[in-house]
Coordinates of C-alpha atoms in Angstrom, one line a residue:
M186 CA 14.1 -34.0 -159.5
K187 CA 12.5 -31.8 -162.2
V188 CA 12.5 -28.1 -161.6
F189 CA 10.8 -25.2 -163.4
I190 CA 12.4 -21.7 -163.4
S191 CA 10.6 -18.5 -164.5
V192 CA 12.8 -15.5 -165.0
D193 CA 11.9 -11.8 -165.3
I194 CA 14.3 -8.8 -165.3
E195 CA 12.7 -6.0 -163.3
G196 CA 13.6 -7.8 -160.1
I197 CA 17.2 -8.5 -161.0
T198 CA 19.7 -6.7 -158.8
G199 CA 20.6 -3.2 -160.1
V200 CA 17.8 -2.8 -162.5
T201 CA 16.1 0.6 -161.9
D202 CA 14.9 2.1 -165.2
W203 CA 12.8 0.8 -168.1
S204 CA 15.6 1.5 -170.5
E205 CA 17.7 -1.1 -168.7
T206 CA 15.1 -3.8 -169.5
E207 CA 14.6 -3.3 -173.2
L208 CA 16.4 -5.4 -175.8
G209 CA 18.6 -3.2 -178.0
N210 CA 19.1 -0.3 -175.6
H211 CA 22.7 0.6 -174.9
D212 CA 22.3 0.1 -171.1
Y213 CA 20.4 -3.2 -171.4
K214 CA 23.3 -5.6 -172.0
Q215 CA 24.8 -5.6 -168.5
F216 CA 21.5 -6.3 -166.9
A217 CA 20.6 -9.1 -169.3
E218 CA 24.0 -10.6 -168.4
Q219 CA 23.1 -10.3 -164.7
M220 CA 19.7 -11.9 -165.4
T221 CA 21.6 -14.8 -166.9
K222 CA 23.9 -15.0 -163.9
E223 CA 21.1 -15.1 -161.4
T224 CA 19.4 -17.8 -163.5
V225 CA 22.6 -19.9 -163.5
A226 CA 22.8 -19.5 -159.8
A227 CA 19.3 -20.8 -159.4
C228 CA 20.2 -23.8 -161.6
E229 CA 23.3 -24.5 -159.5
G230 CA 21.3 -24.5 -156.4
A231 CA 18.8 -26.9 -157.9
I232 CA 21.5 -29.2 -159.3
A233 CA 23.1 -29.3 -155.8
M234 CA 19.8 -30.6 -154.5
G235 CA 19.5 -33.4 -157.1
A236 CA 17.8 -31.8 -160.0
K237 CA 18.3 -33.7 -163.2
E238 CA 16.0 -31.7 -165.4
I239 CA 15.6 -27.9 -165.4
F240 CA 13.2 -26.0 -167.6
I241 CA 13.7 -22.3 -167.8
K242 CA 11.1 -19.8 -169.1
D243 CA 12.6 -16.5 -170.2
A244 CA 9.6 -14.5 -169.1
H245 CA 10.5 -10.9 -169.8
D246 CA 9.3 -8.8 -172.8
S247 CA 10.8 -10.3 -175.9
A248 CA 11.5 -13.5 -173.9
R249 CA 15.0 -13.4 -175.6
N250 CA 17.2 -12.2 -172.8
I251 CA 19.0 -15.1 -171.2
D252 CA 22.3 -16.3 -172.7
I253 CA 21.7 -20.0 -173.5
T254 CA 25.5 -20.6 -173.8
K255 CA 25.9 -20.0 -170.0
L256 CA 23.3 -22.6 -168.9
P257 CA 24.1 -26.0 -167.5
R258 CA 23.7 -29.1 -169.8
C259 CA 20.6 -30.4 -167.9
A260 CA 18.7 -27.2 -168.6
K261 CA 16.3 -26.4 -171.4
L262 CA 15.4 -22.7 -172.3
S263 CA 12.1 -21.5 -173.6
R264 CA 12.5 -18.3 -175.6
G265 CA 9.7 -16.3 -177.2
W266 CA 6.0 -16.6 -176.4
T267 CA 3.7 -19.6 -176.8
S268 CA 0.4 -17.6 -176.9
S269 CA -0.7 -19.6 -173.9
P270 CA -2.6 -18.3 -170.9
D271 CA 0.2 -19.8 -168.8
S272 CA 2.3 -16.9 -170.2
M273 CA 5.3 -16.5 -167.8
V274 CA 5.1 -20.1 -166.7
A275 CA 4.4 -21.7 -170.1
G276 CA 5.9 -25.1 -170.2
L277 CA 5.0 -25.9 -166.7
D278 CA 2.9 -29.1 -166.1
E279 CA 2.2 -31.8 -163.5
T280 CA 5.6 -33.5 -164.1
F281 CA 7.6 -30.9 -162.2
D282 CA 8.5 -31.2 -158.6
A283 CA 9.0 -27.5 -157.8
A284 CA 8.9 -24.0 -159.4
I285 CA 11.4 -21.1 -158.8
F286 CA 10.8 -17.4 -159.7
I287 CA 13.8 -15.2 -160.4
G288 CA 13.9 -11.4 -161.0
Y289 CA 10.3 -10.8 -160.0
H290 CA 8.9 -7.4 -159.0
S291 CA 6.1 -5.7 -157.0
A292 CA 2.6 -5.4 -158.3
A293 CA 1.0 -2.5 -160.2
G294 CA -0.5 0.0 -157.7
T295 CA 2.2 -0.6 -155.1
D296 CA 5.4 1.3 -154.3
G297 CA 7.9 -1.5 -153.8
S298 CA 9.7 -0.9 -157.1
P299 CA 10.1 2.0 -159.5
L300 CA 9.2 -0.6 -162.1
A301 CA 6.1 -2.0 -160.3
H302 CA 3.6 -3.4 -162.8
T303 CA 1.4 -6.4 -163.4
M304 CA 1.7 -8.1 -166.8
N305 CA 2.1 -4.8 -168.7
S306 CA 2.2 -1.0 -168.2
G307 CA -1.4 -0.5 -169.3
N308 CA -3.1 -0.9 -165.9
N309 CA -3.0 0.9 -162.6
Y310 CA -3.8 -2.2 -160.7
M311 CA -5.3 -5.7 -160.8
M312 CA -7.2 -7.0 -157.8
V313 CA -7.8 -10.7 -157.1
N314 CA -10.1 -11.4 -154.2
G315 CA -9.6 -8.0 -152.8
E316 CA -5.8 -8.0 -152.9
K317 CA -3.5 -6.3 -155.4
A318 CA -2.1 -9.0 -157.6
S319 CA 1.4 -9.3 -158.8
E320 CA 2.8 -11.6 -161.5
F321 CA 4.0 -13.7 -158.6
T322 CA 0.4 -14.1 -157.4
I323 CA -0.9 -15.0 -160.9
N324 CA 1.9 -17.4 -161.6
S325 CA 1.7 -19.1 -158.2
Y326 CA -1.9 -19.9 -158.8
L327 CA -1.0 -21.3 -162.3
A328 CA 1.7 -23.5 -160.7
A329 CA -0.6 -24.6 -157.9
N330 CA -3.2 -25.6 -160.6
Y331 CA -0.6 -28.1 -161.8
G332 CA 0.2 -29.3 -158.3
V333 CA 3.6 -27.6 -158.4
P334 CA 4.7 -25.6 -155.3
V335 CA 6.7 -22.4 -155.7
V336 CA 9.7 -22.9 -153.4
F337 CA 11.9 -19.8 -154.1
L338 CA 11.5 -16.2 -155.2
S339 CA 14.1 -13.5 -155.8
G340 CA 13.2 -9.8 -156.5
D341 CA 12.5 -6.6 -154.7
K342 CA 12.1 -6.6 -150.9
A343 CA 8.4 -5.5 -150.9
L344 CA 7.5 -8.4 -153.1
C345 CA 9.4 -10.8 -151.0
D346 CA 7.7 -9.6 -147.9
T347 CA 4.3 -10.0 -149.6
A348 CA 5.2 -13.4 -150.9
K349 CA 5.9 -14.8 -147.4
K350 CA 2.4 -13.9 -146.3
F351 CA 1.0 -15.6 -149.4
N352 CA 3.2 -18.7 -149.3
K353 CA 4.4 -19.2 -145.7
G354 CA 7.0 -21.9 -146.7
I355 CA 8.6 -20.0 -149.6
E356 CA 12.3 -19.1 -149.4
T357 CA 13.1 -15.6 -150.7
V358 CA 16.0 -13.4 -151.5
A359 CA 15.5 -9.6 -151.7
V360 CA 18.3 -8.4 -154.1
K361 CA 17.0 -4.8 -154.0
E362 CA 14.7 -2.4 -152.3
G363 CA 12.7 0.3 -154.0
S364 CA 12.5 3.9 -152.9
A365 CA 10.3 6.1 -155.1
G366 CA 12.2 6.2 -158.4
A367 CA 15.3 4.7 -157.0
T368 CA 16.6 1.2 -156.0
I369 CA 19.1 0.1 -153.4
S370 CA 20.7 -3.1 -154.7
I371 CA 23.1 -5.7 -153.4
N372 CA 26.3 -6.7 -155.1
P373 CA 25.6 -8.8 -158.2
D374 CA 28.0 -11.7 -157.2
Y375 CA 26.5 -11.7 -153.7
A376 CA 23.0 -11.8 -155.1
C377 CA 24.0 -15.0 -157.1
D378 CA 25.5 -16.6 -153.9
L379 CA 22.3 -15.9 -152.0
I380 CA 20.1 -17.2 -154.8
K381 CA 22.0 -20.4 -155.0
E382 CA 21.8 -21.0 -151.3
G383 CA 18.2 -19.9 -151.2
V384 CA 17.1 -22.3 -153.9
K385 CA 18.9 -25.1 -152.0
N386 CA 17.0 -24.3 -148.9
G387 CA 13.7 -23.9 -150.7
L388 CA 14.0 -27.3 -152.3
K389 CA 14.4 -28.9 -148.8
H390 CA 10.9 -27.8 -148.0
I391 CA 8.8 -28.4 -151.1
N392 CA 5.7 -29.7 -149.3
E393 CA 5.6 -26.7 -147.0
C394 CA 5.2 -24.4 -150.0
K395 CA 1.9 -25.7 -151.2
I396 CA -0.9 -23.1 -151.4
A397 CA -4.7 -23.4 -151.5
I398 CA -6.5 -22.5 -154.7
P399 CA -9.5 -20.2 -154.1
E400 CA -12.9 -21.6 -154.9
K401 CA -13.6 -18.4 -156.8
F402 CA -11.6 -15.5 -158.4
E403 CA -13.1 -12.1 -158.0
V404 CA -11.1 -9.9 -160.4
E405 CA -11.0 -6.2 -160.9
I406 CA -8.7 -4.3 -163.3
N407 CA -8.3 -0.6 -163.5
Y408 CA -6.8 0.5 -166.8
K409 CA -4.8 3.7 -167.5
E410 CA -6.9 4.4 -170.6
H411 CA -10.7 4.2 -170.4
K412 CA -10.9 2.9 -173.9
N413 CA -9.2 -0.3 -172.8
A414 CA -11.9 -0.9 -170.1
R415 CA -14.6 -0.5 -172.7
R416 CA -12.9 -2.9 -175.1
A417 CA -12.4 -5.5 -172.3
S418 CA -16.1 -5.2 -171.3
F419 CA -17.1 -7.0 -174.5
F420 CA -15.3 -10.2 -173.5
P421 CA -17.8 -12.8 -172.2
G422 CA -18.3 -12.5 -168.5
V423 CA -16.6 -9.1 -168.1
T424 CA -18.5 -6.1 -166.8
Q425 CA -17.4 -2.5 -167.0
T426 CA -18.0 -0.9 -163.5
G427 CA -16.4 2.5 -164.1
S428 CA -14.8 4.6 -166.7
H429 CA -11.5 2.8 -166.3
T430 CA -12.5 -0.3 -164.4
I431 CA -13.8 -3.8 -165.2
K432 CA -14.6 -6.9 -163.2
Y433 CA -15.1 -10.6 -163.8
T434 CA -15.5 -13.7 -161.7
A435 CA -13.9 -17.1 -162.5
N436 CA -14.6 -20.4 -160.9
N437 CA -11.2 -22.0 -161.6
V438 CA -7.6 -21.1 -162.4
K439 CA -8.0 -21.8 -166.1
D440 CA -10.9 -19.5 -166.6
F441 CA -9.2 -16.8 -164.5
S442 CA -6.0 -17.0 -166.6
V443 CA -7.8 -17.3 -170.0
T444 CA -9.9 -14.2 -169.4
R445 CA -6.8 -12.3 -168.2
M446 CA -4.9 -13.2 -171.3
F447 CA -7.5 -11.6 -173.6
I448 CA -8.2 -8.4 -171.6
L449 CA -4.8 -7.6 -170.0

């Protein structure tokens, strides 16, 4: 079995403030260590289910957060960014059996996490086919385009609840719950135990986690600064619909993700 793992930090247990997510800050180290531990737990769950190859994408900010020395021998780690529209799932292709998302967070424009955002902090929300889109949403479509089901997700409770409606077969572990500017998080070691078991359960039901790809992607992005909406409007196929808002339509996942890469 070959498994892909994409790892973010805002949905790691305990993480509450932006300062805890930024490489070099004094309060970053302990949460980068927990990010590594939760990644290792996911690997252990996958190995227990027969995974022989594991590809891990460090998918947060600098993409240089996970401690490679703690990873199992069968794992490869992608650090840094490939400048690909696949972004947080760069490296994924049709050869993988399943995908796992660790440390994910609620979408921009929602209240499930004090760190809720989609791709960056420059937008108020991104809508895809009338629904606020999270990084989980975007990356699930990218995975589906390669024929790879997302079988497990860990992160904040609001995202996990939303994910179960989007992908009815997915296994989730909510390691925290957002409350305005606060989080209520579970014990770090307990989080790792739950992730390991959750991954094992998810990999038992790979075929149940397949999702349908929409025939069309109707996308709307509302930017925090109006100048960014104007700039995005010059990209082919993008129309400015308001002072801070643009829209575009894509007929496939590739066009959806390529346009997003250049304007968000």
